[in-house]
CSV table of C-alpha atoms in Angstrom, one decimal:
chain,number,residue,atom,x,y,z
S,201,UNK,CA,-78.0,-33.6,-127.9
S,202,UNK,CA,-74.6,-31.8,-128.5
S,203,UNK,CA,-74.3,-28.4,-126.6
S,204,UNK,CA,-72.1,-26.6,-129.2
S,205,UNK,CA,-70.6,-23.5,-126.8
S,206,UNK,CA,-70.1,-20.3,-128.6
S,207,UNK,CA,-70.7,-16.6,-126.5
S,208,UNK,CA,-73.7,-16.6,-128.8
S,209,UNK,CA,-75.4,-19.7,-127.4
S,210,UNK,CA,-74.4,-18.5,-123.9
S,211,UNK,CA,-75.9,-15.4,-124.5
S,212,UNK,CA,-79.3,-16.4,-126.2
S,213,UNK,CA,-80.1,-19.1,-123.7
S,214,UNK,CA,-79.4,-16.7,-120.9
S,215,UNK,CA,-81.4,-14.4,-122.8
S,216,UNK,CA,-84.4,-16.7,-123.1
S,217,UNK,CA,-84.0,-18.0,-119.2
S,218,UNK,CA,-84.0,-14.0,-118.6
S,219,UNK,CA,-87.3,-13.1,-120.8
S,220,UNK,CA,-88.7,-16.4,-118.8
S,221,UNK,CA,-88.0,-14.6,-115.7
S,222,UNK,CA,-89.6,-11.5,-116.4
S,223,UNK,CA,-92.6,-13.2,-117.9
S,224,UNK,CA,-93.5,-15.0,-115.4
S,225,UNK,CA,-94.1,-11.8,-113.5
S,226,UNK,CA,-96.8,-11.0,-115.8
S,227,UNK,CA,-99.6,-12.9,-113.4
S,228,UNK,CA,-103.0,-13.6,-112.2
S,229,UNK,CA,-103.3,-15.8,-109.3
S,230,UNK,CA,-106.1,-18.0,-109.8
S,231,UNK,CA,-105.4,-20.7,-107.3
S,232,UNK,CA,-102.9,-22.9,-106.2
S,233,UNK,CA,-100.9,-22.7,-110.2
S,234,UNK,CA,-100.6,-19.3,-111.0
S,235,UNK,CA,-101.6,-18.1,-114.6
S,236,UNK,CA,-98.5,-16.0,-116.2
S,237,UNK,CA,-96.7,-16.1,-119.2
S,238,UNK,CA,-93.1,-18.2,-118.4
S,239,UNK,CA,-94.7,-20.5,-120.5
S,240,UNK,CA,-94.6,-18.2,-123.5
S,241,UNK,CA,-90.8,-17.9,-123.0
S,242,UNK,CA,-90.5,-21.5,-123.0
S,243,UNK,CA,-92.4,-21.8,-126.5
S,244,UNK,CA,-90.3,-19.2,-127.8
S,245,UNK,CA,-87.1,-20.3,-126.6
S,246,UNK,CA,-88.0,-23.9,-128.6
S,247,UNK,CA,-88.6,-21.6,-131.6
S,248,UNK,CA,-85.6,-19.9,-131.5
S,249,UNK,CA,-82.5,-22.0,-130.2
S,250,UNK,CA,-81.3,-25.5,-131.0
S,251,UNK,CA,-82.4,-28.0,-128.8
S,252,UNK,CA,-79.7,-28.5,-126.4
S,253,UNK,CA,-79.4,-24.6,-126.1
S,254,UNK,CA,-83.7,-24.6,-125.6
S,255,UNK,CA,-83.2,-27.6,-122.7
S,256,UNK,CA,-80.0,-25.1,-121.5
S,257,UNK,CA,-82.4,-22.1,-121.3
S,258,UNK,CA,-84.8,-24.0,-119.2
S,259,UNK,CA,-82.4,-25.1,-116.7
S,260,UNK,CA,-80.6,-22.0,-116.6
S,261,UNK,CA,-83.7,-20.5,-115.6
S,262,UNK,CA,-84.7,-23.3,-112.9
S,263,UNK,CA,-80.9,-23.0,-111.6
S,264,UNK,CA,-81.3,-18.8,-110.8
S,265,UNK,CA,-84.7,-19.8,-108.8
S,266,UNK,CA,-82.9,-22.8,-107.0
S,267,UNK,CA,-79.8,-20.5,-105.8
S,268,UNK,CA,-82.9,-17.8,-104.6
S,269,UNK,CA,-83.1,-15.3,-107.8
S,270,UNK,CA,-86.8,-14.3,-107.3
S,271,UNK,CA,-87.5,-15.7,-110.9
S,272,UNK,CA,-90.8,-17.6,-110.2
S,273,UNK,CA,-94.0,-16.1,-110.2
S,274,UNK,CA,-94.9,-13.5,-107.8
S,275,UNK,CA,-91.0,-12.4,-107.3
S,276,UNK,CA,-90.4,-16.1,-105.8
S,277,UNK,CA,-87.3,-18.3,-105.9
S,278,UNK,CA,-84.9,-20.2,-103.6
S,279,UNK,CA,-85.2,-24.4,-103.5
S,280,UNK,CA,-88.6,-24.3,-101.6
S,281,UNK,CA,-90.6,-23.0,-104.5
S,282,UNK,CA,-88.9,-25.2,-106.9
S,283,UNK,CA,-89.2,-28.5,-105.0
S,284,UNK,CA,-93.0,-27.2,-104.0
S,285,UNK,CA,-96.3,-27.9,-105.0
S,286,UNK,CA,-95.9,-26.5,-108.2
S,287,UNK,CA,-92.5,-26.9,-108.7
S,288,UNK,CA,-93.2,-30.1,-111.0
S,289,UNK,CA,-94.8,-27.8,-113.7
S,290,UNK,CA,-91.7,-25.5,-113.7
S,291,UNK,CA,-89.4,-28.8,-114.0
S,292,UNK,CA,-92.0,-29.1,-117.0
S,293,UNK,CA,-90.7,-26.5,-118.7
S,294,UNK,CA,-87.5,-28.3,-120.1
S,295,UNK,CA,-90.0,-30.4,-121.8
S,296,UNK,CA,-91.5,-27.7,-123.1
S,297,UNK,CA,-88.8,-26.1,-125.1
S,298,UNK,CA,-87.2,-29.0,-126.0
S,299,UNK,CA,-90.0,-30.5,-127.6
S,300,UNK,CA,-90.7,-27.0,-129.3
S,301,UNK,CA,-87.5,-27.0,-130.1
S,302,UNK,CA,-86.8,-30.3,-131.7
S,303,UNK,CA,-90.4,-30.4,-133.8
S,304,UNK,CA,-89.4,-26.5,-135.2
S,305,UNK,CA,-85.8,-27.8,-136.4
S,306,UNK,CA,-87.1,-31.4,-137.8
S,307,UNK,CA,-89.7,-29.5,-139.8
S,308,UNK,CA,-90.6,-25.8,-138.8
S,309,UNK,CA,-94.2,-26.6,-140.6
S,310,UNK,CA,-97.1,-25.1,-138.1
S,311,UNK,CA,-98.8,-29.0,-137.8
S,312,UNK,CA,-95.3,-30.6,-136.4
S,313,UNK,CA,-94.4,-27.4,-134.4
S,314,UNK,CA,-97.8,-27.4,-132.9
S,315,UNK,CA,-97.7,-30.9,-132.0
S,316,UNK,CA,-93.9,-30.7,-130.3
S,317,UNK,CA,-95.8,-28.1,-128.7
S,318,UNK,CA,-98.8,-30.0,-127.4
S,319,UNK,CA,-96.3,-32.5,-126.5
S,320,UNK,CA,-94.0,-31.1,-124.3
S,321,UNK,CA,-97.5,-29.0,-122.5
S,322,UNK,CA,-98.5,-32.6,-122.2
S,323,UNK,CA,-95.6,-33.9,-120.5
S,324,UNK,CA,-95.1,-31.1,-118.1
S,325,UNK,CA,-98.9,-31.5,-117.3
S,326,UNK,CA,-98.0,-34.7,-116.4
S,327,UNK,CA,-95.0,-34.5,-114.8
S,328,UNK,CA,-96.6,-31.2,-112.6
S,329,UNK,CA,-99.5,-32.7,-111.7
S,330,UNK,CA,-98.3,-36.0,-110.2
S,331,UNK,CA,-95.7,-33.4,-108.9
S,332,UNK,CA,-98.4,-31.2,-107.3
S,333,UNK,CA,-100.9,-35.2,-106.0
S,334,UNK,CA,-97.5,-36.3,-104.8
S,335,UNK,CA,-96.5,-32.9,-102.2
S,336,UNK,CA,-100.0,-31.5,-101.8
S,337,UNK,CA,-102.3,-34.8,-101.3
S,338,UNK,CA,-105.0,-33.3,-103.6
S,339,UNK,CA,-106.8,-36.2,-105.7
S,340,UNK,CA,-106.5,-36.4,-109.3
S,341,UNK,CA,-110.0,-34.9,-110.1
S,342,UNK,CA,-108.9,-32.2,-107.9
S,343,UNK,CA,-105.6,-31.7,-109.3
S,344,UNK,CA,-106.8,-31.3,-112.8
S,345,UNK,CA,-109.8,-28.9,-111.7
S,346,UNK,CA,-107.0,-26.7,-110.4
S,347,UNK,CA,-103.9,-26.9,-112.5
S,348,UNK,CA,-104.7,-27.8,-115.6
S,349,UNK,CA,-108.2,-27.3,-116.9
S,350,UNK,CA,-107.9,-23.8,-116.3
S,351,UNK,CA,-104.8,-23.2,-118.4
S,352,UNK,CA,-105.6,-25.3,-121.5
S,353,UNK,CA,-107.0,-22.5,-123.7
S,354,UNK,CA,-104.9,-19.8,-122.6
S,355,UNK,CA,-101.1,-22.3,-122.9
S,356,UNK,CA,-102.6,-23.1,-126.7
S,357,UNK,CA,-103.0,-19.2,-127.2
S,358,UNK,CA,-99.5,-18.7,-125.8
S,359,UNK,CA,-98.1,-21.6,-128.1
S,360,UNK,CA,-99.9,-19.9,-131.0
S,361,UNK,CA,-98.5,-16.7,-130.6
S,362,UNK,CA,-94.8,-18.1,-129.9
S,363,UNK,CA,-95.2,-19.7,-133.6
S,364,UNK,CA,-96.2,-16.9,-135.2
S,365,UNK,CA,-93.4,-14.4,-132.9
S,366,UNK,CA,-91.0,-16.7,-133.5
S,367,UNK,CA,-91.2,-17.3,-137.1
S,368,UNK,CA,-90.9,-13.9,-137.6
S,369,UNK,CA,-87.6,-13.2,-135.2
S,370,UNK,CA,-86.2,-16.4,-136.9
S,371,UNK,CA,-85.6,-14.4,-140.1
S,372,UNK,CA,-84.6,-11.5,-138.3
S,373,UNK,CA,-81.8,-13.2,-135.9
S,374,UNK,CA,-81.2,-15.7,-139.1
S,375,UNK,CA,-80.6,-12.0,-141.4
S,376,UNK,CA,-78.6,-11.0,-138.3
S,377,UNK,CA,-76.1,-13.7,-138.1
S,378,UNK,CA,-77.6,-15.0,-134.5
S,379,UNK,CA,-79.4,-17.8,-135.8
S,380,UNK,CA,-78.8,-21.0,-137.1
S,381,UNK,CA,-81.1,-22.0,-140.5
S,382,UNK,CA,-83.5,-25.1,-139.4
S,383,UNK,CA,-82.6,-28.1,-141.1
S,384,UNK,CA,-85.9,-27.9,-142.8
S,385,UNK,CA,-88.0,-24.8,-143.9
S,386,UNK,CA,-91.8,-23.8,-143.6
């Protein structure tokens, strides 16, 4: 994965960490994992950038709430939220929109973008929920009741809509000159 550095990939990742940052305001706090839309950002930053600059996006925005930008949910950052309980599921994240990212520029057909999708929710699942066993003590069953069951409908509602928002911004930045074309179209 080649990082190819042009103002314009600067500028979109830091755009996508930014729309991340604001979108995870948008909350309800239903337990220990609050429900917001970062994730939604993540989907569409896979949509939209390369891989490298998707991956970049998602650490960009993990490096603003390390240094203490309040970019997490509820206005929170600093290293204490990030290496918390639920910091594993924002770690997740990169997974996200690289795996987004790689299935929407192998094919950009809705079947392998929706399964790039479903992987990379699947390995930050993972990865937040032995994350949130290891700090918090809960048991599995427990762990699952709480931070992941809840969220399965609504994340594949937020993938949906990333597909169907970013397809449609695709032509538009691609039109614009702020896109690269996808190696394969839809």
């Amino acid at each position: 994965m080649k990082l190819k550095r042009t103002i314009k990939n600067d500028i979109l990742a830091a755009l996508f960490a930014a729309l991340t940052a604001v979108l995870a305001q948008i909350q309800l706090p239903i337990g220990p994992v609050p429900f917001n839309l970062a994730l939604f950002g993540m989907f569409l930053a896979g949509m939209l950038l390369t891989p490298a600059w998707a991956a970049a996006s998602a650490v960009l925005y993990m490096l603003l709430g390390l240094v203490g930008i309040p970019v997490f949910a509820g206005f929170q950052g600093g290293p204490a939220v990030l290496l918390g309980n639920t910091g594993g599921y924002l770690v997740g994240y990169l997974f996200v929109a690289l795996a987004t990212s790689v299935a929407q520029h192998r094919s950009g057909r809705l079947p392998v973008v929706a399964a790039g999708m479903a992987l990379g929710i699947a390995i930050c699942y993972a990865f937040g929920t032995a994350w949130y066993m290891a700090l918090s003590g809960a048991s599995l069953s427990v762990a699952l009741s709480w931070c992941v069951l809840p969220f399965l409908l609504p994340d594949a509602c937020k993938g949906a809509l990333a597909y169907a928002v970013g397809q449609m911004l695709a032509v538009r930045l691609r039109a614009a000159g702020l896109a690269e074309s996808p190696t394969a179209r839809p």
